[in-house]
Amino acid sequence: MAARPNLMPARIVVPGRQASTPQRGGERKGPRNVVARNNGQEGVMPDANPGGAGEPGWRGELAFLRRVLIVAGVVLLLLFAWAVKDALLLLFAAVLVAVGLRALADPLRERLGVPSGRAVAVACLIVFVPLGLVLVLVGSEIRAQGALLLDQLPEAADTLQSRFGIRIPVPGAPGAQPAPDTSAVGEVARHAASYALVAVDALGALVIVVVGGIYLAADPAPYRRGVAKLMPRSRQPEAEEALEASGRALRLWLKAQLMTMAVVGLLTGLGAWAIGLPAPLALGLFAGLADLVPLVGPFIGALPGVLLAFNEGWETLLWTLALYVVVQQIEGNVLTPLLGKRMVSIPPALLLFSVVAAGAVLGLGGVLLAAPLTVVAVVLVGKLYVQETLGRSVAVPGEPER
């Protein structure tokens, strides 16, 4: 005869207790696991809510509340960063100063065994003593030529507008906003007050950047570790490595940029002196500083010289245009290939839109720091997102070749 199927009811097993039969009257106590029998084999099926009916709900609510608090904290952090964006720009400028000082101090520390603090002190002497001597020797000439340049620019802008109908917003030129008080005393007082305020702000910002840069250069490791600790613990080593790569990329960019600015300023100043333009030293200094802004900086640096050339005649204007064209050709076709190994390769379109975006969001400080900010952004995105998150191999500026 065929074996009859097992029709016995399943046993009820309570976690932590022995299996028991159902209570009389159909009452059941506590959460249960069902032991199913199939051909003599038993399998335990866990209950859907082993921890109690209300516990998973509380856990879900706590997890949701935690996510909400994290999002709120991120939003508050972004709002705070926006409120102190000027201070953050000064901090980034101080980081650039620290990168430059470490570029001089590290060879002393590695080759001569000089302690880190003393190496940074020697680097400060190497940088700031020559700058102080230059300011003492030619500082008065720079101020005089700068004042001459500011005095003659409005007249040059007036000549350009009268001949070609092109208006350039130069302070004191036609089209500038008229002053409410037309008296000579009021005009002088307003100019003196505005220049004094600008000078005080610039001097204060410069002191903060230099002092902060020295502190950062003396011992950068704690600051780097502190920033990395803002990331999850499992990602902190990758974050610290990305910050180190950003520092190396900034060092490469800074070396190449300073060399380029020095050559552009020197060639422009000598060419302006040979042509006979007024204030050649100021023109060369302005052209070198304007070269800090990528792509649009050379055009900004050429503007004062071209404006002044309008007052000197067509021949001077043609020579001046030729000077700036030659200088930019030397920069693009000679300096860039020579410094190619030390420069950080960033797509030109990305640099252009970075300048526009930084100027719109951060103002003049953003325009001046657009290039190094873009370098850091490219390194962080390449290291933390493309390599670590997506797992793709990509060349990152400042990363050692493998």
Tab-separated table of C-alpha atoms in Angstrom:
chain	number	residue	atom	x	y	z
A	1	MET	CA	0.000	0.000	0.000
A	2	ALA	CA	1.137	3.544	-0.724
A	3	ALA	CA	2.397	5.571	2.247
A	4	ARG	CA	-0.161	7.988	3.582
A	5	PRO	CA	0.886	11.664	3.613
A	6	ASN	CA	1.763	13.229	6.933
A	7	LEU	CA	-1.224	15.311	7.927
A	8	MET	CA	0.077	16.297	11.360
A	9	PRO	CA	-0.206	20.024	12.107
A	10	ALA	CA	2.997	22.087	12.157
A	11	ARG	CA	4.684	22.542	15.486
A	12	ILE	CA	5.003	26.014	16.879
A	13	VAL	CA	8.416	27.044	18.184
A	14	VAL	CA	8.830	30.239	20.226
A	15	PRO	CA	12.354	31.800	19.968
A	16	GLY	CA	14.266	31.103	23.171
A	17	ARG	CA	11.745	28.441	24.286
A	18	GLN	CA	11.086	24.816	23.548
A	19	ALA	CA	8.510	23.836	20.975
A	20	SER	CA	5.031	23.464	22.433
A	21	THR	CA	1.603	22.566	21.287
A	22	PRO	CA	-1.055	25.216	20.753
A	23	GLN	CA	-2.798	26.477	23.893
A	24	ARG	CA	-6.298	25.440	24.622
A	25	GLY	CA	-8.999	27.717	23.398
A	26	GLY	CA	-6.950	28.681	20.334
A	27	GLU	CA	-4.801	31.184	22.293
A	28	ARG	CA	-1.213	31.724	21.149
A	29	LYS	CA	1.453	33.596	23.073
A	30	GLY	CA	4.422	35.545	21.722
A	31	PRO	CA	6.045	35.669	18.291
A	32	ARG	CA	6.660	32.264	16.752
A	33	ASN	CA	8.702	30.467	14.189
A	34	VAL	CA	6.878	27.863	12.100
A	35	VAL	CA	8.557	24.466	11.809
A	36	ALA	CA	7.326	22.936	8.556
A	37	ARG	CA	7.537	19.222	7.971
A	38	ASN	CA	8.023	17.783	4.556
A	39	ASN	CA	8.662	14.048	4.176
A	40	GLY	CA	10.096	13.865	7.657
A	41	GLN	CA	12.368	16.953	7.314
A	42	GLU	CA	11.877	20.083	9.353
A	43	GLY	CA	12.611	23.666	8.333
A	44	VAL	CA	12.280	26.770	10.515
A	45	MET	CA	10.497	29.757	8.934
A	46	PRO	CA	11.241	32.990	10.879
A	47	ASP	CA	8.416	35.200	11.916
A	48	ALA	CA	8.007	38.465	9.974
A	49	ASN	CA	8.432	40.617	13.097
A	50	PRO	CA	10.803	38.900	15.519
A	51	GLY	CA	11.565	42.018	17.535
A	52	GLY	CA	8.025	43.033	18.307
A	53	ALA	CA	5.275	44.760	16.395
A	54	GLY	CA	6.426	48.347	17.024
A	55	GLU	CA	10.227	48.092	16.912
A	56	PRO	CA	10.844	48.177	13.126
A	57	GLY	CA	8.662	51.271	12.827
A	58	TRP	CA	10.755	53.148	15.375
A	59	ARG	CA	13.952	52.103	13.658
A	60	GLY	CA	12.662	53.354	10.318
A	61	GLU	CA	11.636	56.678	11.814
A	62	LEU	CA	15.039	57.118	13.470
A	63	ALA	CA	16.824	56.331	10.204
A	64	PHE	CA	14.629	58.838	8.352
A	65	LEU	CA	15.250	61.484	11.026
A	66	ARG	CA	19.006	60.878	10.728
A	67	ARG	CA	18.881	61.437	6.964
A	68	VAL	CA	16.879	64.625	7.407
A	69	LEU	CA	19.397	65.975	9.920
A	70	ILE	CA	22.287	65.173	7.577
A	71	VAL	CA	20.616	67.022	4.688
A	72	ALA	CA	19.814	69.975	6.941
A	73	GLY	CA	23.420	70.082	8.151
A	74	VAL	CA	24.739	70.094	4.582
A	75	VAL	CA	22.359	72.927	3.632
A	76	LEU	CA	23.388	74.975	6.670
A	77	LEU	CA	27.053	74.367	5.860
A	78	LEU	CA	26.552	75.604	2.283
A	79	LEU	CA	24.705	78.703	3.522
A	80	PHE	CA	27.501	79.421	5.981
A	81	ALA	CA	30.123	78.990	3.236
A	82	TRP	CA	28.218	81.449	1.058
A	83	ALA	CA	28.048	83.967	3.905
A	84	VAL	CA	31.828	83.796	4.473
A	85	LYS	CA	32.868	83.370	0.838
A	86	ASP	CA	35.256	86.339	1.021
A	87	ALA	CA	37.060	84.756	3.972
A	88	LEU	CA	37.226	81.457	2.091
A	89	LEU	CA	38.833	83.231	-0.870
A	90	LEU	CA	41.442	84.705	1.469
A	91	LEU	CA	42.002	81.230	2.899
A	92	PHE	CA	42.565	79.798	-0.574
A	93	ALA	CA	44.980	82.633	-1.387
A	94	ALA	CA	46.851	81.789	1.820
A	95	VAL	CA	47.006	78.170	0.643
A	96	LEU	CA	48.681	79.391	-2.571
A	97	VAL	CA	51.240	81.317	-0.511
A	98	ALA	CA	51.858	78.200	1.583
A	99	VAL	CA	52.303	76.085	-1.556
A	100	GLY	CA	54.889	78.542	-2.881
A	101	LEU	CA	56.812	78.615	0.409
A	102	ARG	CA	56.785	74.825	0.672
A	103	ALA	CA	58.132	74.608	-2.885
A	104	LEU	CA	61.229	76.445	-1.617
A	105	ALA	CA	61.374	74.851	1.827
A	106	ASP	CA	61.028	71.183	0.836
A	107	PRO	CA	64.347	71.000	-1.095
A	108	LEU	CA	66.133	72.518	1.912
A	109	ARG	CA	64.503	70.008	4.239
A	110	GLU	CA	65.137	66.984	2.010
A	111	ARG	CA	68.671	67.734	0.768
A	112	LEU	CA	70.185	69.610	3.714
A	113	GLY	CA	68.214	68.031	6.541
A	114	VAL	CA	66.936	71.386	7.791
A	115	PRO	CA	63.901	71.098	10.111
A	116	SER	CA	60.587	72.010	8.545
A	117	GLY	CA	60.044	75.202	10.557
A	118	ARG	CA	63.527	76.554	9.837
A	119	ALA	CA	63.218	75.636	6.173
A	120	VAL	CA	60.014	77.662	5.919
A	121	ALA	CA	61.730	80.584	7.679
A	122	VAL	CA	64.584	80.473	5.148
A	123	ALA	CA	62.025	80.335	2.319
A	124	CYS	CA	60.334	83.455	3.722
A	125	LEU	CA	63.667	85.270	3.700
A	126	ILE	CA	64.320	84.164	0.110
A	127	VAL	CA	60.941	85.502	-1.028
A	128	PHE	CA	60.227	88.590	1.062
A	129	VAL	CA	63.684	90.158	1.390
A	130	PRO	CA	64.142	90.665	-2.396
A	131	LEU	CA	60.563	91.932	-2.670
A	132	GLY	CA	61.238	94.446	0.095
A	133	LEU	CA	64.417	95.634	-1.621
A	134	VAL	CA	62.581	96.069	-4.917
A	135	LEU	CA	59.875	98.122	-3.213
A	136	VAL	CA	62.472	100.296	-1.501
A	137	LEU	CA	64.495	100.883	-4.672
A	138	VAL	CA	61.762	101.316	-7.287
A	139	GLY	CA	58.635	101.647	-5.169
A	140	SER	CA	58.475	105.414	-5.604
A	141	GLU	CA	58.913	105.075	-9.367
A	142	ILE	CA	56.143	102.483	-9.521
A	143	ARG	CA	53.801	104.778	-7.595
A	144	ALA	CA	54.668	107.741	-9.805
A	145	GLN	CA	54.148	105.820	-13.032
A	146	GLY	CA	50.947	104.278	-11.684
A	147	ALA	CA	49.600	107.748	-10.925
A	148	LEU	CA	50.633	108.923	-14.390
A	149	LEU	CA	48.868	105.964	-15.942
A	150	LEU	CA	45.665	106.686	-14.017
A	151	ASP	CA	45.832	110.352	-15.001
A	152	GLN	CA	46.242	109.691	-18.718
A	153	LEU	CA	43.776	106.812	-19.107
A	154	PRO	CA	40.637	109.038	-18.967
A	155	GLU	CA	42.048	111.277	-21.725
A	156	ALA	CA	42.898	108.231	-23.833
A	157	ALA	CA	39.387	106.832	-23.344
A	158	ASP	CA	37.958	110.220	-24.380
A	159	THR	CA	40.038	110.144	-27.574
A	160	LEU	CA	38.841	106.626	-28.373
A	161	GLN	CA	35.220	107.592	-27.882
A	162	SER	CA	35.465	110.789	-29.965
A	163	ARG	CA	37.130	109.026	-32.918
A	164	PHE	CA	35.343	105.696	-33.016
A	165	GLY	CA	32.375	106.075	-30.689
A	166	ILE	CA	33.653	103.276	-28.429
A	167	ARG	CA	33.197	103.944	-24.722
A	168	ILE	CA	35.373	102.129	-22.214
A	169	PRO	CA	34.405	102.475	-18.536
A	170	VAL	CA	37.598	104.062	-17.210
A	171	PRO	CA	37.356	106.059	-13.943
A	172	GLY	CA	37.155	109.727	-14.839
A	173	ALA	CA	36.332	109.069	-18.501
A	174	PRO	CA	33.166	110.337	-20.248
A	175	GLY	CA	30.173	108.251	-19.340
A	176	ALA	CA	31.359	107.675	-15.805
A	177	GLN	CA	28.816	108.383	-13.112
A	178	PRO	CA	28.906	112.115	-12.277
A	179	ALA	CA	29.720	113.156	-8.779
A	180	PRO	CA	27.044	114.983	-6.768
A	181	ASP	CA	29.504	117.633	-5.618
A	182	THR	CA	31.358	119.368	-8.473
A	183	SER	CA	33.662	121.456	-6.314
A	184	ALA	CA	37.379	120.782	-6.541
A	185	VAL	CA	37.718	120.214	-2.805
A	186	GLY	CA	34.886	117.674	-2.788
A	187	GLU	CA	36.309	115.875	-5.822
A	188	VAL	CA	39.756	115.574	-4.238
A	189	ALA	CA	38.279	114.437	-0.940
A	190	ARG	CA	36.166	111.756	-2.605
A	191	HIS	CA	39.080	110.404	-4.615
A	192	ALA	CA	41.364	110.422	-1.592
A	193	ALA	CA	38.782	108.630	0.551
A	194	SER	CA	38.057	105.979	-2.076
A	195	TYR	CA	41.729	105.311	-2.742
A	196	ALA	CA	42.454	105.165	0.987
A	197	LEU	CA	39.677	102.653	1.604
A	198	VAL	CA	40.816	100.473	-1.280
A	199	ALA	CA	44.425	100.657	-0.106
A	200	VAL	CA	43.506	99.760	3.481
A	201	ASP	CA	41.347	96.818	2.375
A	202	ALA	CA	44.026	95.535	0.013
A	203	LEU	CA	46.766	95.911	2.625
A	204	GLY	CA	44.702	94.132	5.277
A	205	ALA	CA	43.870	91.284	2.916
A	206	LEU	CA	47.535	90.994	1.904
A	207	VAL	CA	48.686	90.775	5.522
A	208	ILE	CA	46.079	88.115	6.328
A	209	VAL	CA	47.021	86.061	3.265
A	210	VAL	CA	50.774	86.236	3.922
A	211	VAL	CA	50.572	85.490	7.654
A	212	GLY	CA	48.055	82.704	7.082
A	213	GLY	CA	50.208	81.247	4.335
A	214	ILE	CA	53.251	81.175	6.635
A	215	TYR	CA	51.295	79.334	9.336
A	216	LEU	CA	49.951	76.826	6.809
A	217	ALA	CA	53.391	76.257	5.308
A	218	ALA	CA	55.045	75.689	8.692
A	219	ASP	CA	53.026	72.531	9.396
A	220	PRO	CA	50.407	71.660	6.758
A	221	ALA	CA	49.766	68.056	7.894
A	222	PRO	CA	47.257	68.835	10.727
A	223	TYR	CA	45.162	71.020	8.435
A	224	ARG	CA	45.169	68.387	5.709
A	225	ARG	CA	44.138	65.668	8.168
A	226	GLY	CA	41.457	67.916	9.622
A	227	VAL	CA	39.867	68.451	6.220
A	228	ALA	CA	40.072	64.727	5.461
A	229	LYS	CA	38.252	63.912	8.717
A	230	LEU	CA	35.161	65.649	7.359
A	231	MET	CA	34.751	62.640	5.079
A	232	PRO	CA	33.452	59.226	6.214
A	233	ARG	CA	36.102	57.197	8.033
A	234	SER	CA	36.354	54.653	5.232
A	235	ARG	CA	37.086	57.450	2.737
A	236	GLN	CA	39.544	59.494	4.787
A	237	PRO	CA	42.723	57.948	3.282
A	238	GLU	CA	41.454	58.663	-0.243
A	239	ALA	CA	40.520	62.225	0.747
A	240	GLU	CA	43.950	62.913	2.237
A	241	GLU	CA	45.627	61.497	-0.871
A	242	ALA	CA	43.443	63.746	-3.053
A	243	LEU	CA	44.444	66.787	-0.990
A	244	GLU	CA	48.122	65.904	-1.382
A	245	ALA	CA	47.630	65.574	-5.143
A	246	SER	CA	45.908	68.992	-5.160
A	247	GLY	CA	48.920	70.510	-3.417
A	248	ARG	CA	51.309	69.023	-5.976
A	249	ALA	CA	49.138	70.250	-8.852
A	250	LEU	CA	49.000	73.757	-7.359
A	251	ARG	CA	52.775	73.736	-7.009
A	252	LEU	CA	53.215	72.848	-10.687
A	253	TRP	CA	50.723	75.498	-11.741
A	254	LEU	CA	52.257	78.177	-9.509
A	255	LYS	CA	55.805	77.637	-10.759
A	256	ALA	CA	54.810	77.851	-14.411
A	257	GLN	CA	52.480	80.798	-13.816
A	258	LEU	CA	55.052	82.899	-11.962
A	259	MET	CA	57.649	82.302	-14.691
A	260	THR	CA	55.153	83.248	-17.394
A	261	MET	CA	54.038	86.403	-15.578
A	262	ALA	CA	57.624	87.522	-15.043
A	263	VAL	CA	58.552	87.081	-18.724
A	264	VAL	CA	55.368	88.770	-19.987
A	265	GLY	CA	55.804	91.722	-17.636
A	266	LEU	CA	59.486	92.167	-18.509
A	267	LEU	CA	58.939	92.002	-22.278
A	268	THR	CA	55.955	94.364	-22.123
A	269	GLY	CA	57.792	96.903	-20.002
A	270	LEU	CA	60.887	96.883	-22.222
A	271	GLY	CA	58.779	97.117	-25.380
A	272	ALA	CA	56.732	100.023	-24.011
A	273	TRP	CA	59.942	101.834	-23.056
A	274	ALA	CA	61.406	101.270	-26.536
A	275	ILE	CA	58.244	102.546	-28.245
A	276	GLY	CA	58.124	105.617	-26.018
A	277	LEU	CA	54.870	104.993	-24.185
A	278	PRO	CA	54.400	106.792	-20.872
A	279	ALA	CA	54.771	104.780	-17.641
A	280	PRO	CA	56.443	101.693	-19.179
A	281	LEU	CA	57.215	100.189	-15.762
A	282	ALA	CA	53.567	100.413	-14.720
A	283	LEU	CA	52.432	98.975	-18.064
A	284	GLY	CA	54.787	96.008	-17.711
A	285	LEU	CA	53.727	95.383	-14.114
A	286	PHE	CA	50.047	95.543	-15.030
A	287	ALA	CA	50.500	93.191	-18.000
A	288	GLY	CA	52.336	90.654	-15.849
A	289	LEU	CA	49.710	90.725	-13.110
A	290	ALA	CA	46.835	90.542	-15.596
A	291	ASP	CA	48.351	87.378	-17.056
A	292	LEU	CA	47.238	85.647	-13.855
A	293	VAL	CA	43.713	85.533	-15.325
A	294	PRO	CA	43.641	82.768	-17.959
A	295	LEU	CA	42.688	83.528	-21.578
A	296	VAL	CA	41.177	86.987	-20.979
A	297	GLY	CA	44.092	88.298	-18.907
A	298	PRO	CA	46.339	89.150	-21.899
A	299	PHE	CA	43.594	91.318	-23.424
A	300	ILE	CA	43.039	93.108	-20.117
A	301	GLY	CA	46.785	93.649	-19.750
A	302	ALA	CA	47.036	95.172	-23.224
A	303	LEU	CA	44.170	97.613	-22.736
A	304	PRO	CA	46.046	100.444	-20.890
A	305	GLY	CA	48.924	100.443	-23.384
A	306	VAL	CA	46.595	100.529	-26.381
A	307	LEU	CA	44.554	103.361	-24.853
A	308	LEU	CA	47.666	105.421	-24.176
A	309	ALA	CA	48.886	104.814	-27.733
A	310	PHE	CA	45.822	106.623	-29.126
A	311	ASN	CA	47.180	109.890	-27.763
A	312	GLU	CA	50.567	109.309	-29.394
A	313	GLY	CA	49.452	108.835	-33.010
A	314	TRP	CA	48.774	106.035	-35.444
A	315	GLU	CA	52.370	104.931	-35.739
A	316	THR	CA	52.697	104.482	-31.990
A	317	LEU	CA	49.380	102.655	-31.935
A	318	LEU	CA	50.537	100.169	-34.576
A	319	TRP	CA	53.820	99.562	-32.770
A	320	THR	CA	51.951	99.040	-29.501
A	321	LEU	CA	49.559	96.527	-31.063
A	322	ALA	CA	52.507	94.698	-32.598
A	323	LEU	CA	54.238	94.629	-29.194
A	324	TYR	CA	51.335	92.942	-27.424
A	325	VAL	CA	50.794	90.491	-30.274
A	326	VAL	CA	54.469	89.478	-30.249
A	327	VAL	CA	54.502	89.080	-26.466
A	328	GLN	CA	51.459	86.830	-26.558
A	329	GLN	CA	52.936	84.777	-29.390
A	330	ILE	CA	56.107	84.293	-27.356
A	331	GLU	CA	54.012	83.214	-24.383
A	332	GLY	CA	51.914	80.754	-26.367
A	333	ASN	CA	54.566	79.309	-28.698
A	334	VAL	CA	57.759	79.512	-26.626
A	335	LEU	CA	56.979	79.663	-22.910
A	336	THR	CA	54.169	77.133	-22.915
A	337	PRO	CA	56.195	74.399	-24.710
A	338	LEU	CA	59.239	75.062	-22.504
A	339	LEU	CA	57.164	74.895	-19.330
A	340	GLY	CA	54.927	72.108	-20.612
A	341	LYS	CA	56.219	69.548	-18.120
A	342	ARG	CA	55.609	71.923	-15.218
A	343	MET	CA	52.204	73.171	-16.284
A	344	VAL	CA	48.872	71.625	-15.419
A	345	SER	CA	46.905	70.806	-18.553
A	346	ILE	CA	43.353	72.171	-18.273
A	347	PRO	CA	41.028	72.433	-21.313
A	348	PRO	CA	40.817	76.102	-22.447
A	349	ALA	CA	37.009	76.072	-22.625
A	350	LEU	CA	36.835	74.861	-19.019
A	351	LEU	CA	39.166	77.652	-17.916
A	352	LEU	CA	37.136	80.271	-19.791
A	353	PHE	CA	33.822	79.243	-18.256
A	354	SER	CA	35.493	78.924	-14.856
A	355	VAL	CA	36.578	82.561	-15.070
A	356	VAL	CA	33.067	83.655	-16.060
A	357	ALA	CA	31.399	81.593	-13.329
A	358	ALA	CA	33.874	82.629	-10.632
A	359	GLY	CA	33.463	86.282	-11.574
A	360	ALA	CA	29.673	86.049	-11.476
A	361	VAL	CA	29.571	84.251	-8.125
A	362	LEU	CA	32.667	85.468	-6.262
A	363	GLY	CA	33.475	88.811	-7.893
A	364	LEU	CA	36.969	90.094	-8.608
A	365	GLY	CA	38.606	87.705	-6.140
A	366	GLY	CA	37.004	84.783	-7.939
A	367	VAL	CA	38.321	86.003	-11.294
A	368	LEU	CA	41.871	86.265	-9.941
A	369	LEU	CA	41.733	82.819	-8.336
A	370	ALA	CA	39.705	81.093	-11.054
A	371	ALA	CA	42.658	79.163	-12.503
A	372	PRO	CA	43.948	77.603	-9.239
A	373	LEU	CA	40.381	76.899	-8.117
A	374	THR	CA	39.816	75.038	-11.380
A	375	VAL	CA	43.026	73.060	-10.880
A	376	VAL	CA	41.894	71.922	-7.425
A	377	ALA	CA	38.399	71.091	-8.692
A	378	VAL	CA	39.795	68.974	-11.538
A	379	VAL	CA	42.062	67.047	-9.157
A	380	LEU	CA	39.330	66.388	-6.574
A	381	VAL	CA	36.783	65.303	-9.168
A	382	GLY	CA	39.308	63.055	-10.883
A	383	LYS	CA	40.536	61.417	-7.672
A	384	LEU	CA	37.392	61.141	-5.543
A	385	TYR	CA	34.733	60.666	-8.206
A	386	VAL	CA	36.180	59.272	-11.433
A	387	GLN	CA	38.839	57.014	-9.890
A	388	GLU	CA	37.371	56.075	-6.508
A	389	THR	CA	33.618	56.136	-7.184
A	390	LEU	CA	33.400	55.170	-10.852
A	391	GLY	CA	36.526	53.017	-10.799
A	392	ARG	CA	37.851	54.405	-14.064
A	393	SER	CA	41.485	55.127	-14.858
A	394	VAL	CA	42.113	58.790	-15.612
A	395	ALA	CA	45.182	61.034	-15.519
A	396	VAL	CA	44.960	63.512	-12.643
A	397	PRO	CA	47.188	66.618	-12.412
A	398	GLY	CA	49.654	66.318	-9.566
A	399	GLU	CA	49.352	62.536	-9.343
A	400	PRO	CA	52.598	60.567	-9.765
A	401	GLU	CA	52.732	58.551	-12.966
A	402	ARG	CA	52.203	54.838	-12.458
